[in-house]
mmCIF file of C-alpha atoms in Angstrom:
data_model
loop_
_atom_site.group_PDB
_atom_site.id
_atom_site.type_symbol
_atom_site.label_atom_id
_atom_site.label_comp_id
_atom_site.label_asym_id
_atom_site.label_seq_id
_atom_site.Cartn_x
_atom_site.Cartn_y
_atom_site.Cartn_z
ATOM 1 C CA MET A 1 0.038 -0.010 -0.035
ATOM 2 C CA SER A 2 1.062 3.642 -0.408
ATOM 3 C CA ASP A 3 2.869 5.712 2.156
ATOM 4 C CA ILE A 4 -0.186 7.815 2.649
ATOM 5 C CA PRO A 5 -1.993 6.939 5.963
ATOM 6 C CA LEU A 6 -5.356 5.196 5.613
ATOM 7 C CA ALA A 7 -7.223 7.961 7.365
ATOM 8 C CA GLU A 8 -5.767 10.530 5.030
ATOM 9 C CA LEU A 9 -6.745 8.539 1.955
ATOM 10 C CA ARG A 10 -10.305 8.223 3.149
ATOM 11 C CA GLN A 11 -10.552 12.021 3.719
ATOM 12 C CA MET A 12 -9.565 12.974 0.139
ATOM 13 C CA ASP A 13 -12.373 14.403 -1.910
ATOM 14 C CA GLY A 14 -13.976 12.375 -4.704
ATOM 15 C CA GLU A 15 -11.773 13.706 -7.448
ATOM 16 C CA GLU A 16 -8.604 13.226 -5.517
ATOM 17 C CA ARG A 17 -9.553 9.629 -4.606
ATOM 18 C CA TYR A 18 -10.390 9.006 -8.314
ATOM 19 C CA ASP A 19 -6.977 10.224 -9.478
ATOM 20 C CA TYR A 20 -5.239 8.267 -6.780
ATOM 21 C CA PHE A 21 -7.212 5.156 -7.734
ATOM 22 C CA LEU A 22 -6.282 5.570 -11.402
ATOM 23 C CA ASP A 23 -2.603 6.070 -10.686
ATOM 24 C CA THR A 24 -2.432 3.154 -8.230
ATOM 25 C CA VAL A 25 -4.442 0.669 -10.307
ATOM 26 C CA ALA A 26 -2.470 1.629 -13.427
ATOM 27 C CA THR A 27 0.695 0.648 -11.652
ATOM 28 C CA ASP A 28 -0.587 -2.399 -9.759
ATOM 29 C CA ARG A 29 -2.776 -3.633 -12.639
ATOM 30 C CA GLU A 30 -5.477 -4.712 -10.232
ATOM 31 C CA PHE A 31 -8.094 -3.283 -7.894
ATOM 32 C CA TRP A 32 -10.238 -4.667 -5.056
ATOM 33 C CA ILE A 33 -13.934 -5.500 -4.661
ATOM 34 C CA LEU A 34 -15.842 -7.154 -1.814
ATOM 35 C CA VAL A 35 -17.557 -10.510 -2.157
ATOM 36 C CA ASN A 36 -19.754 -12.556 0.237
ATOM 37 C CA ASP A 37 -19.457 -16.221 1.234
ATOM 38 C CA ASP A 38 -21.264 -17.205 -2.051
ATOM 39 C CA ASN A 39 -18.687 -15.305 -4.075
ATOM 40 C CA CYS A 40 -21.233 -12.634 -5.087
ATOM 41 C CA PHE A 41 -19.806 -9.156 -5.323
ATOM 42 C CA LEU A 42 -21.064 -6.263 -3.255
ATOM 43 C CA LYS A 43 -23.478 -4.080 -5.157
ATOM 44 C CA ILE A 44 -24.778 -0.830 -3.731
ATOM 45 C CA VAL A 45 -28.256 0.406 -4.747
ATOM 46 C CA SER A 46 -29.148 3.954 -3.916
ATOM 47 C CA GLU A 47 -32.890 4.288 -4.079
ATOM 48 C CA ALA A 48 -32.655 8.081 -3.483
ATOM 49 C CA ASP A 49 -30.340 8.663 -6.408
ATOM 50 C CA GLY A 50 -31.578 5.796 -8.609
ATOM 51 C CA VAL A 51 -28.005 4.607 -9.026
ATOM 52 C CA SER A 52 -26.613 1.042 -8.661
ATOM 53 C CA TYR A 53 -22.862 0.630 -8.509
ATOM 54 C CA LEU A 54 -20.031 -1.798 -7.815
ATOM 55 C CA PRO A 55 -17.677 -0.205 -5.194
ATOM 56 C CA VAL A 56 -13.965 -0.694 -5.911
ATOM 57 C CA TRP A 57 -10.769 0.203 -4.005
ATOM 58 C CA PRO A 58 -7.161 0.652 -5.007
ATOM 59 C CA HIS A 59 -5.803 -1.409 -2.074
ATOM 60 C CA GLU A 60 -6.909 -4.548 -0.234
ATOM 61 C CA ALA A 61 -6.612 -2.724 3.095
ATOM 62 C CA LEU A 62 -9.049 -0.063 2.070
ATOM 63 C CA ALA A 63 -11.584 -2.703 1.033
ATOM 64 C CA VAL A 64 -11.059 -4.460 4.312
ATOM 65 C CA ASP A 65 -11.482 -1.257 6.259
ATOM 66 C CA TYR A 66 -14.747 -0.502 4.468
ATOM 67 C CA ALA A 67 -16.093 -3.962 5.264
ATOM 68 C CA SER A 68 -14.987 -3.939 8.924
ATOM 69 C CA ASP A 69 -18.558 -3.872 10.127
ATOM 70 C CA ASP A 70 -19.605 -6.872 7.954
ATOM 71 C CA ALA A 71 -17.786 -10.065 8.668
ATOM 72 C CA GLY A 72 -19.460 -11.676 5.721
ATOM 73 C CA LEU A 73 -17.514 -9.630 3.126
ATOM 74 C CA ILE A 74 -13.991 -10.424 2.001
ATOM 75 C CA PRO A 75 -11.709 -8.538 -0.460
ATOM 76 C CA ARG A 76 -11.120 -10.038 -3.870
ATOM 77 C CA ALA A 77 -8.623 -8.694 -6.448
ATOM 78 C CA VAL A 78 -9.777 -7.980 -10.006
ATOM 79 C CA ALA A 79 -6.946 -7.925 -12.604
ATOM 80 C CA LEU A 80 -7.221 -5.193 -15.157
ATOM 81 C CA PRO A 81 -7.275 -7.589 -18.193
ATOM 82 C CA ASP A 82 -10.319 -9.347 -16.627
ATOM 83 C CA PHE A 83 -11.956 -6.061 -15.876
ATOM 84 C CA PHE A 84 -11.442 -4.842 -19.429
ATOM 85 C CA LYS A 85 -12.457 -8.094 -21.087
ATOM 86 C CA LYS A 86 -15.175 -9.454 -18.811
ATOM 87 C CA TRP A 87 -16.330 -6.953 -16.191
ATOM 88 C CA VAL A 88 -16.884 -3.821 -18.363
ATOM 89 C CA PRO A 89 -19.240 -5.581 -20.793
ATOM 90 C CA GLY A 90 -21.056 -7.317 -17.911
ATOM 91 C CA LEU A 91 -21.483 -4.220 -15.875
ATOM 92 C CA ALA A 92 -22.631 -2.252 -18.899
ATOM 93 C CA ARG A 93 -25.071 -4.978 -19.799
ATOM 94 C CA ASP A 94 -26.485 -4.905 -16.255
ATOM 95 C CA ASP A 95 -26.604 -1.085 -16.236
ATOM 96 C CA LEU A 96 -24.300 -1.001 -13.240
ATOM 97 C CA ASP A 97 -21.845 1.845 -12.677
ATOM 98 C CA VAL A 98 -18.603 1.713 -10.733
ATOM 99 C CA GLY A 99 -18.250 3.538 -7.413
ATOM 100 C CA VAL A 100 -14.549 4.391 -7.233
ATOM 101 C CA PHE A 101 -12.952 4.306 -3.840
ATOM 102 C CA PRO A 102 -15.737 5.121 -1.300
ATOM 103 C CA GLY A 103 -14.542 7.617 1.319
ATOM 104 C CA GLU A 104 -15.773 9.185 4.431
ATOM 105 C CA GLU A 105 -19.559 9.323 4.823
ATOM 106 C CA GLY A 106 -20.017 7.335 1.537
ATOM 107 C CA ALA A 107 -18.785 10.040 -0.745
ATOM 108 C CA LEU A 108 -17.334 8.552 -3.949
ATOM 109 C CA TRP A 109 -16.828 9.014 -7.658
ATOM 110 C CA ILE A 110 -19.436 7.122 -9.722
ATOM 111 C CA THR A 111 -18.610 6.397 -13.350
ATOM 112 C CA PRO A 112 -19.788 4.122 -16.156
ATOM 113 C CA PRO A 113 -17.554 1.148 -16.494
ATOM 114 C CA GLU A 114 -16.553 2.133 -20.055
ATOM 115 C CA GLU A 115 -15.430 5.559 -18.871
ATOM 116 C CA LEU A 116 -13.314 4.029 -16.068
ATOM 117 C CA MET A 117 -11.735 1.703 -18.576
ATOM 118 C CA ARG A 118 -10.813 4.582 -20.899
ATOM 119 C CA ASP A 119 -9.362 6.618 -18.034
ATOM 120 C CA LEU A 120 -7.269 3.704 -16.854
ATOM 121 C CA GLN A 121 -6.044 3.077 -20.355
ATOM 122 C CA ASP A 122 -5.137 6.748 -20.740
ATOM 123 C CA VAL A 123 -3.152 6.683 -17.488
ATOM 124 C CA MET A 124 -1.351 3.519 -18.564
ATOM 125 C CA SER A 125 -0.484 4.975 -21.959
ATOM 126 C CA GLY A 126 0.716 8.242 -20.362
ATOM 127 C CA ALA A 127 -2.055 10.300 -22.004
ATOM 128 C CA TRP A 128 -3.568 11.284 -18.646
#
């Protein structure tokens, strides 16, 4: 994990966390989701906003911290090639956005999976 303390990472605003996520994931070539005992991934549905999303984190420790109140959730790595090839089409088909790096009080950057893929590819190619 980075040298930035966990508490400081969680307090970044949405845009700062998104940029941090992109840089970290472009380097590590993976990100983290949470799954339950049945290997089903955590999906958040916000009735108020009408948005459904898959929350993702740049480090395992951040996903663990988020799930600390729910012993039934465990972190699982998603490799970027799998995300690009399998997850993006599946999430788009299911009309599910990606909630990048939830922070304090649930604030996060929500983006369509195709846009996240383009941004990650831009960072990896140096075009960001």
